[in-house]
XYZ file of C-alpha atoms in Angstrom:
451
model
C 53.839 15.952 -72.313
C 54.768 18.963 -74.671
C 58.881 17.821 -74.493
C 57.984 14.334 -74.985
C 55.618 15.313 -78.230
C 52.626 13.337 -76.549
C 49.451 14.095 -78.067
C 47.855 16.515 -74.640
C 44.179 15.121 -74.987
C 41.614 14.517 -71.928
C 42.649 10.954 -72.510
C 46.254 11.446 -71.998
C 45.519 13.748 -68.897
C 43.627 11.300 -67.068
C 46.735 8.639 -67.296
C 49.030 10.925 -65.987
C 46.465 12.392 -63.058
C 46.037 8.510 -62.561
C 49.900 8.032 -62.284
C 49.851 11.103 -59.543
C 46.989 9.296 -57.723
C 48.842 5.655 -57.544
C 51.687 7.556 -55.950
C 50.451 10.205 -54.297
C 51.318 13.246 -55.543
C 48.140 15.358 -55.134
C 50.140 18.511 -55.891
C 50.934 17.236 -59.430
C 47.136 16.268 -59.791
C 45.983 19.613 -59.327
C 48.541 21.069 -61.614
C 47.337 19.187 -64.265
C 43.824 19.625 -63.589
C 44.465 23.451 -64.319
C 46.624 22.465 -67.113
C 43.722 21.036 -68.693
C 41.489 24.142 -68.098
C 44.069 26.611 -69.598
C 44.297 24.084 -72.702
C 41.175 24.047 -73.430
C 40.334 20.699 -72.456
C 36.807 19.512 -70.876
C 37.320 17.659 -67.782
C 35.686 14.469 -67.095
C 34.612 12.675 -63.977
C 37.599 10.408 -64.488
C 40.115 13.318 -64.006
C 37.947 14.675 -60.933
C 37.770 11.340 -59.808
C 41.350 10.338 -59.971
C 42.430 14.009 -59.202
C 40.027 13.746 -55.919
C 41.437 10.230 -54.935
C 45.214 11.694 -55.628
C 44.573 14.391 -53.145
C 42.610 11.674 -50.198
C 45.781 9.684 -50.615
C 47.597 12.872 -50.074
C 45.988 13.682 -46.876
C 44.837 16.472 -48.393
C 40.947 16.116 -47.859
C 40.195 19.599 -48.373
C 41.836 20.331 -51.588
C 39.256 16.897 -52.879
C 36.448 18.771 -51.233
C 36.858 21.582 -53.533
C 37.436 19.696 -56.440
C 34.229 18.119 -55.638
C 31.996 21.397 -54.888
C 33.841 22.414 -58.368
C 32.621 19.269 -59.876
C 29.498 19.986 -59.439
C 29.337 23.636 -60.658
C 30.839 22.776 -63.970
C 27.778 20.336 -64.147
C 30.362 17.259 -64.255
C 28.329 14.165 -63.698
C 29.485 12.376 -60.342
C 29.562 8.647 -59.447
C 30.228 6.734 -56.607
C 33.672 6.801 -57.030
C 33.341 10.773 -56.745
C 31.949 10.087 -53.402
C 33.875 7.229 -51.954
C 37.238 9.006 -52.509
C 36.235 12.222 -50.824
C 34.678 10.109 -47.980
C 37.848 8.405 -47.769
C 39.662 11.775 -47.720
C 37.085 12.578 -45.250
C 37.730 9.063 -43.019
C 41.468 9.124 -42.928
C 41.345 12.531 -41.352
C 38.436 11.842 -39.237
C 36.215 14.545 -40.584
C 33.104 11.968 -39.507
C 30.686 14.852 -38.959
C 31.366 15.773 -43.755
C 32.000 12.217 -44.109
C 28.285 11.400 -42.896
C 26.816 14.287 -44.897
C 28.616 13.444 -48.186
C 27.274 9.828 -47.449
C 23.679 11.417 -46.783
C 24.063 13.410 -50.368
C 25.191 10.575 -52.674
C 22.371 8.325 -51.011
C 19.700 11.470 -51.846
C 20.986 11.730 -55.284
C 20.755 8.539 -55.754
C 23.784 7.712 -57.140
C 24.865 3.770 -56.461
C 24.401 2.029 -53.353
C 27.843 0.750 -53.115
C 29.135 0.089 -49.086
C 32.289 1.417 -49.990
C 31.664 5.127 -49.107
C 29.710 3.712 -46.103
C 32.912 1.902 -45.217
C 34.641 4.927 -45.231
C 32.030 7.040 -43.126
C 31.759 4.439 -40.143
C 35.572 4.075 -40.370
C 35.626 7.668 -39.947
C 33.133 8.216 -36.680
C 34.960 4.820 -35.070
C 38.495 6.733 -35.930
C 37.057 9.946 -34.319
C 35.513 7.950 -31.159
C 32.158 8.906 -32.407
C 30.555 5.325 -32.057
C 27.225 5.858 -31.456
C 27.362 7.719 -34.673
C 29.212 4.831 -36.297
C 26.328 2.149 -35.488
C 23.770 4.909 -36.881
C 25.667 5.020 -40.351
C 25.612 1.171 -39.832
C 22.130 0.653 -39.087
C 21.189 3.811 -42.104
C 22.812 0.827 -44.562
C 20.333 -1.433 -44.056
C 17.312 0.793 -44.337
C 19.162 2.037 -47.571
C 19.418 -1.533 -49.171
C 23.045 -1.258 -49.057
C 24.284 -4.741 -48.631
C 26.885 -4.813 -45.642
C 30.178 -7.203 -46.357
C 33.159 -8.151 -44.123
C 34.378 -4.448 -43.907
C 31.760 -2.897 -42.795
C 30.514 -5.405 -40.033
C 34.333 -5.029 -38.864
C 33.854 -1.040 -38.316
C 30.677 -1.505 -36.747
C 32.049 -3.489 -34.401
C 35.436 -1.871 -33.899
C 32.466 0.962 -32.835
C 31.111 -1.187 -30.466
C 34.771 -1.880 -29.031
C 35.721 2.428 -28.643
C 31.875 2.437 -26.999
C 32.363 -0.716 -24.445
C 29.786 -2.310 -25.892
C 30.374 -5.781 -26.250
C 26.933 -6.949 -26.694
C 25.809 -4.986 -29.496
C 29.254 -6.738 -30.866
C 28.008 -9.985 -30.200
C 25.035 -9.137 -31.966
C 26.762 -7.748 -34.846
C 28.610 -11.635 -35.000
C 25.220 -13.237 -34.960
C 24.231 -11.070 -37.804
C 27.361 -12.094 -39.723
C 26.510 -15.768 -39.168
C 22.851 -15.118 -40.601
C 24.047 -13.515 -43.656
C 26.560 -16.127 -43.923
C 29.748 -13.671 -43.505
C 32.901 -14.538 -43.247
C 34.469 -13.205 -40.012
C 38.331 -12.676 -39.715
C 41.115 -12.442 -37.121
C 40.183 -8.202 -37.076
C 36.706 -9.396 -36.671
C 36.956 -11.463 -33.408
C 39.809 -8.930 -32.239
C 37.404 -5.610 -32.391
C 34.591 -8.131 -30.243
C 37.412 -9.321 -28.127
C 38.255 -5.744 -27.104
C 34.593 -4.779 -26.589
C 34.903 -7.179 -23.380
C 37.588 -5.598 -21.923
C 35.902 -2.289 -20.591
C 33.578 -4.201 -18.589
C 35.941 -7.007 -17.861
C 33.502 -9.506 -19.496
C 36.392 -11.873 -19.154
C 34.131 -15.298 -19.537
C 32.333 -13.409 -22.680
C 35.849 -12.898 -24.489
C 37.592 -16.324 -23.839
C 34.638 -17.606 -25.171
C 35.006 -15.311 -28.494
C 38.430 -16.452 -28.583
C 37.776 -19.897 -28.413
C 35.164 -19.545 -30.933
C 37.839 -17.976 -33.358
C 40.377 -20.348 -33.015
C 37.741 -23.419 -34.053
C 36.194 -21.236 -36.626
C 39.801 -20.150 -38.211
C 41.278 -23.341 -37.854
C 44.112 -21.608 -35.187
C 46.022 -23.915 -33.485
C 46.456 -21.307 -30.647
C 45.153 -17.551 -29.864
C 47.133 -14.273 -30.786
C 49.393 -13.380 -28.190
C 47.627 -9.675 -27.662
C 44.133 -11.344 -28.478
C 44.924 -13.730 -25.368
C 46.665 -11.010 -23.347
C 42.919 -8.964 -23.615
C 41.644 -12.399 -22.044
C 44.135 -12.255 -19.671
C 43.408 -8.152 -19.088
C 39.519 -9.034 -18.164
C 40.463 -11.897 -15.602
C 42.917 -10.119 -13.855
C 40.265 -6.732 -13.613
C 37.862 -9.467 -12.437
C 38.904 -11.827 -10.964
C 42.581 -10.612 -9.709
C 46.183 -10.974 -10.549
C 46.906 -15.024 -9.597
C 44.160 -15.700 -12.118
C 45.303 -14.162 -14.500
C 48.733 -15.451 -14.386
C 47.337 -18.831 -14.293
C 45.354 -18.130 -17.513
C 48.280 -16.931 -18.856
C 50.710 -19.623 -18.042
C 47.916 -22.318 -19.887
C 48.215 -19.601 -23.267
C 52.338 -20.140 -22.676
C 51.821 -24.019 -22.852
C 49.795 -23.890 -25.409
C 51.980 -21.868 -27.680
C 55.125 -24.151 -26.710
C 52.924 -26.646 -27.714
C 52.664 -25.316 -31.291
C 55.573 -24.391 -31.774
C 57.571 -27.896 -30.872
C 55.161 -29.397 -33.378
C 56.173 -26.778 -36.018
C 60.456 -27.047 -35.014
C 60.704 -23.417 -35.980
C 63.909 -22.209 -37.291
C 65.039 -18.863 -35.236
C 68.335 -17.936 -37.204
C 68.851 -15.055 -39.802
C 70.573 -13.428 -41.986
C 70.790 -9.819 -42.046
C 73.276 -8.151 -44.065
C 71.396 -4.482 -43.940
C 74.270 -1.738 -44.635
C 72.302 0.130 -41.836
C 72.497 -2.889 -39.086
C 76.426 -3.477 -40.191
C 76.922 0.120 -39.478
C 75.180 0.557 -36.030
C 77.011 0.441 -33.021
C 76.177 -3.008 -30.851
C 74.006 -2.487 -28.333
C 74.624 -3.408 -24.618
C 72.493 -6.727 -23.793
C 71.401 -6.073 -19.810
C 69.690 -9.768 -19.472
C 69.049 -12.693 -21.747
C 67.037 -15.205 -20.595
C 65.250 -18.442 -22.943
C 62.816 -16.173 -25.910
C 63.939 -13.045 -24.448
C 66.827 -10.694 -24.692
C 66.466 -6.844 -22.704
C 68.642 -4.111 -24.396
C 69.244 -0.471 -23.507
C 68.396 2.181 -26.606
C 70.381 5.022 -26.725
C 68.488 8.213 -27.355
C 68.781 9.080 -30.843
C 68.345 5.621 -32.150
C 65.437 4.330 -33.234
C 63.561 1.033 -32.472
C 63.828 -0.406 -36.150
C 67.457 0.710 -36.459
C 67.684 -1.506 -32.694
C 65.834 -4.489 -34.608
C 68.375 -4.457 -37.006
C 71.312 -4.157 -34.993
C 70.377 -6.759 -32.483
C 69.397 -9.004 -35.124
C 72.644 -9.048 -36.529
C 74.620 -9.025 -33.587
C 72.915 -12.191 -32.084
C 72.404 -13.962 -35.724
C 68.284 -14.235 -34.855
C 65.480 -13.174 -35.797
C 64.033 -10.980 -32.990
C 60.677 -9.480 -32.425
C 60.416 -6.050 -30.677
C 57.519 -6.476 -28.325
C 57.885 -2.519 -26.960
C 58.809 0.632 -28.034
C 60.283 3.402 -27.419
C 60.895 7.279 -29.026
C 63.884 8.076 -31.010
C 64.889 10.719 -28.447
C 63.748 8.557 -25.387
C 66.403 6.111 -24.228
C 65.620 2.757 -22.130
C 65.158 -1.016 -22.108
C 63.583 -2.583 -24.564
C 62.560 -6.396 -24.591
C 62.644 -8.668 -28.032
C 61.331 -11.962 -28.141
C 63.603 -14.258 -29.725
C 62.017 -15.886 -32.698
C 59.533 -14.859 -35.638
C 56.310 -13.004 -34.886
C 54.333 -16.530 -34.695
C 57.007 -18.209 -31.868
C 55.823 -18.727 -28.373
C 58.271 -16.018 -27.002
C 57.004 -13.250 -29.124
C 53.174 -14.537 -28.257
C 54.075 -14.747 -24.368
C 55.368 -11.496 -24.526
C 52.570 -9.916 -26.179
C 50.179 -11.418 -24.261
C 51.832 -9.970 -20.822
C 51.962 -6.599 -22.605
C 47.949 -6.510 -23.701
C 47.120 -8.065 -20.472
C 48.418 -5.436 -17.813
C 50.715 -7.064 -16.360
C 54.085 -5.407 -17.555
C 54.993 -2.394 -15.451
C 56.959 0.589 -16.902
C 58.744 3.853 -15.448
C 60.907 6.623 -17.006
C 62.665 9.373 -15.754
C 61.117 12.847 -17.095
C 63.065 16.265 -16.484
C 59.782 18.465 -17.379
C 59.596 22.411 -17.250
C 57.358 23.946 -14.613
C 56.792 24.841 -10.987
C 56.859 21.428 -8.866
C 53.907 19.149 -8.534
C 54.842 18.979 -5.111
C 57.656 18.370 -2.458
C 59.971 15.090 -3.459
C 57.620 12.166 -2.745
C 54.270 13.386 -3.349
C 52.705 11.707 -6.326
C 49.724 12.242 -8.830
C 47.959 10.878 -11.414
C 46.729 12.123 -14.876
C 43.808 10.299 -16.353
C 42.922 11.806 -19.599
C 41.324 9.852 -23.230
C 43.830 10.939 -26.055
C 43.256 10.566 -29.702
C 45.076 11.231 -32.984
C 44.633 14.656 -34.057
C 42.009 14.916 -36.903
C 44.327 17.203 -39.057
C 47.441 15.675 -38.099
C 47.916 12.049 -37.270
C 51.428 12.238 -36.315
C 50.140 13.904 -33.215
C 48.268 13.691 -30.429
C 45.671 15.107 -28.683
C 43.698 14.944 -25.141
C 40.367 14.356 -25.785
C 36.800 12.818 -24.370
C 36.580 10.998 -27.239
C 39.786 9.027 -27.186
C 40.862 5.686 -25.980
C 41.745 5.846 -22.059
C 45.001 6.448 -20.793
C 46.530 6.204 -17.537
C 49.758 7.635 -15.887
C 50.672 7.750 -12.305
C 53.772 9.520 -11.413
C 55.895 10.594 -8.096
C 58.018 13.575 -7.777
C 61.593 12.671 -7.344
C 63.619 16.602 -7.332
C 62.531 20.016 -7.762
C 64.815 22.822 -9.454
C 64.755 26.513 -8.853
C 66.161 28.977 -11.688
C 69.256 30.180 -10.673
C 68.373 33.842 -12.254
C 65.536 36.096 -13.131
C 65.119 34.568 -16.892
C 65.379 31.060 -15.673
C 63.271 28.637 -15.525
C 62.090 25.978 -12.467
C 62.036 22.360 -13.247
C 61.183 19.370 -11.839
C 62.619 15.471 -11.949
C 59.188 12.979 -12.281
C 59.337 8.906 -12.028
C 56.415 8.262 -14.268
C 54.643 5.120 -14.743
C 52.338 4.885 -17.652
C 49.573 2.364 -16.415
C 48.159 2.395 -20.559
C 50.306 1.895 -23.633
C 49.013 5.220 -25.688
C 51.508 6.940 -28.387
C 53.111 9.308 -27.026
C 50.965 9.197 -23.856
C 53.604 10.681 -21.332
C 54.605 13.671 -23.735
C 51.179 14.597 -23.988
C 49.881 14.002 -20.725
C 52.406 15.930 -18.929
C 51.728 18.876 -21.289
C 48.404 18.416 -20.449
C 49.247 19.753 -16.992
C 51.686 22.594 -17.800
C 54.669 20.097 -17.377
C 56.416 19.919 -20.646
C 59.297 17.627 -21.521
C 62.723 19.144 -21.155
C 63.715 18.863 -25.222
C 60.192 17.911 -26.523
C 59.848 20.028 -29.806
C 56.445 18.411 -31.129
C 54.667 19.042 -28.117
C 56.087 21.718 -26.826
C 56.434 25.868 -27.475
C 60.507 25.245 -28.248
């Protein structure tokens, strides 16, 4: 501000701390923040405020939380937007347990009685798996006069889907309809997926139903109608659940010969024109299978598929960068009956899926025997690019059979073993984590493993 002869006042602090908050850059915030103390300048709640937000959208819920506890020592009035953006800090990190009590203290100081930090708390105890925590916050809003809207009815029952329980979500719709509500496609999806645990299949094709009339959808979601297709097939076995899903695949033909959807493209990425052309192992009417080199991501397949069959394509899977494999694209835009039909397989269990794993460690067992790891994962609360095994997760399955063990050839070498692994659940990064989970680390795997 000095170079460019701009006036440095509180007023011209708080657009540029704004500027770092828009875009992210928390580190810049703070600078300026003790730029303004070494100047002289008073700080207001707007620079805390937009300083604090700067720093949730940075990930960086910590630095916010001191900005907040030094807030309040300089005697700084706070707001609700104080609040909200530290919850938020708080919820996109999953700190539930300080997004709760920061909830609890601007509700005793009496400072607004806006849902927007209450947003943020249940978002943060459904994120974390904490749901019976979640419905508490929920319930705490009405006692509070806090008038619930769209958002927060959505959390609540997102809660009820991580807890199985589908008919406090059915309540939760009732309640919507009372207060006159409007409920969206993430609404009926979140009640939808509360069925599934108990394979309340009649419950959820009812709630799907009831979607499509009240949304005016001329058919279901593809992975709405494969959770349908999930709680038939857990209840009432595999041919019904094909036969469900053949009368979705109708349906969506239906739609989309009504709508003549145009499937061709143009894609003149310098990234696709560049890529190599992958090798097409089956093509068949909606659907096209491909094998991904390691080292190439599934975008960077997207693209070069897209352009080397001039159509638009769908990627219905997905693989790791390092991780090669088939993957499947559905032929068409993400609203054509191939990419629905495909989705709708995938949500509803009835896909099956095996790699090949070299892992480190003793054998599991001689070639043959075979195991199964059943452990709930999560994202990790201070870093979402990973995961983590945990109670509080969403379930994940993986059988796998031994296929070769290795013996080190010398006294610093290592033993090995060769798995077939079939994840039963579609979790990121579910077979990198589960096998470290047992002392079985992929061969190569830096972000899980010690190498």
């Amino acid at each position: 501000m000095a170079a460019a002869s701009v006036e440095r006042s509180v007023i011209s602090f708080n657009a540029a701390i704004s500027s770092c908050e828009k875009s992210g850059r928390w580190k810049q915030a703070l600078q300026l923040m003790d730029d303004m103390t070494g100047d002289g300048i008073e700080r207001s709640t707007i620079s805390y405020n937009a300083a604090i937000s700067a720093c949730s959208s940075g990930s960086q819920w910590r630095a916010g939380l001191e900005l907040l506890q030094t807030l309040t020592c300089e005697s700084v009035e706070r707001d609700a937007i104080t609040f909200t953006a530290v919850v938020s800090g708080c919820a996109l990190q999953m700190q539930w347990e300080l997004a709760i009590g920061l909830l609890h203290e601007m509700l005793q100081a009496k400072i607004g009685k806006d849902s927007t930090a209450a947003n943020a708390a249940l978002s943060a105890c459904e994120g974390a798996g904490q749901w019976q925590e979640a419905l508490q916050v929920f319930a705490e809003t009405k006692s509070l006069n806090i008038q619930p809207d769209a958002i927060l009815f959505n959390s609540a029952i997102a809660a009820c889907e991580k807890g199985a329980k589908w008919e406090a979500a059915l309540d939760l719709l009732a309640t919507m309809d009372a207060l006159s509500i409007s409920k969206t496609v993430i609404t009926y999806a979140a009640a939808i997926s509360a069925c599934e645990p108990a394979a309340a299949w009649n419950v959820a094709l009812s709630l799907l139903e009831k979607q499509c009339r009240e949304l005016s959808m001329p058919c279901p979601d593809g992975m709405q109608a494969g959770t349908v297709v999930n709680c038939v097939r857990r209840a009432l076995g595999l041919k019904q659940a094909h036969s469900m899903l053949e009368s979705f695949r109708q349906s969506w033909h239906r739609m989309e010969a009504s709508n003549d959807a145009a499937h061709t493209v143009s894609c003149t990425s310098e990234d696709a024109m560049d890529a190599e052309p992958l090798q097409i192992l089956a093509k068949e009417p909606g659907v096209v299978a491909v094998f991904k080199p390691a080292g190439v991501d599934v975008r960077g397949a997207l693209l070069s598929l897209s352009t080397q069959l001039g159509r638009q394509l769908v990627c219905v899977s997905r693989l790791d960068q390092p991780t090669s494999g088939i993957l499947p694209f559905a032929l068409g835009s993400d609203s054509s009956a191939a990419c629905h039909w495909l989705r709708a397989q995938w949500a509803g269990r009835l896909v099956s899926k095996e790699y090949i794993c070299l892992c480190s460690g003793f054998s599991l067992g001689s070639p043959g025997s075979k195991g199964r790891i059943s452990s709930s994962m999560r994202a990790m609360p201070d870093e979402l690019k990973k995961q983590e095994v945990s109670p509080l997760g969403r379930s994940a399955d993986t059988f796998f059979d031994v296929m070769a063990t290795f013996r080190p050839h010398s006294s610093d070498g290592r033993p090995a073993c060769l798995l077939r692994v079939e994840p039963l659940t579609g979790r990121q990064h579910q077979i990198r984590l589960h096998l470290v989970s047992i002392g079985r680390r992929l061969l190569g795997d830096c972000l899980y493993g010690s190498e």
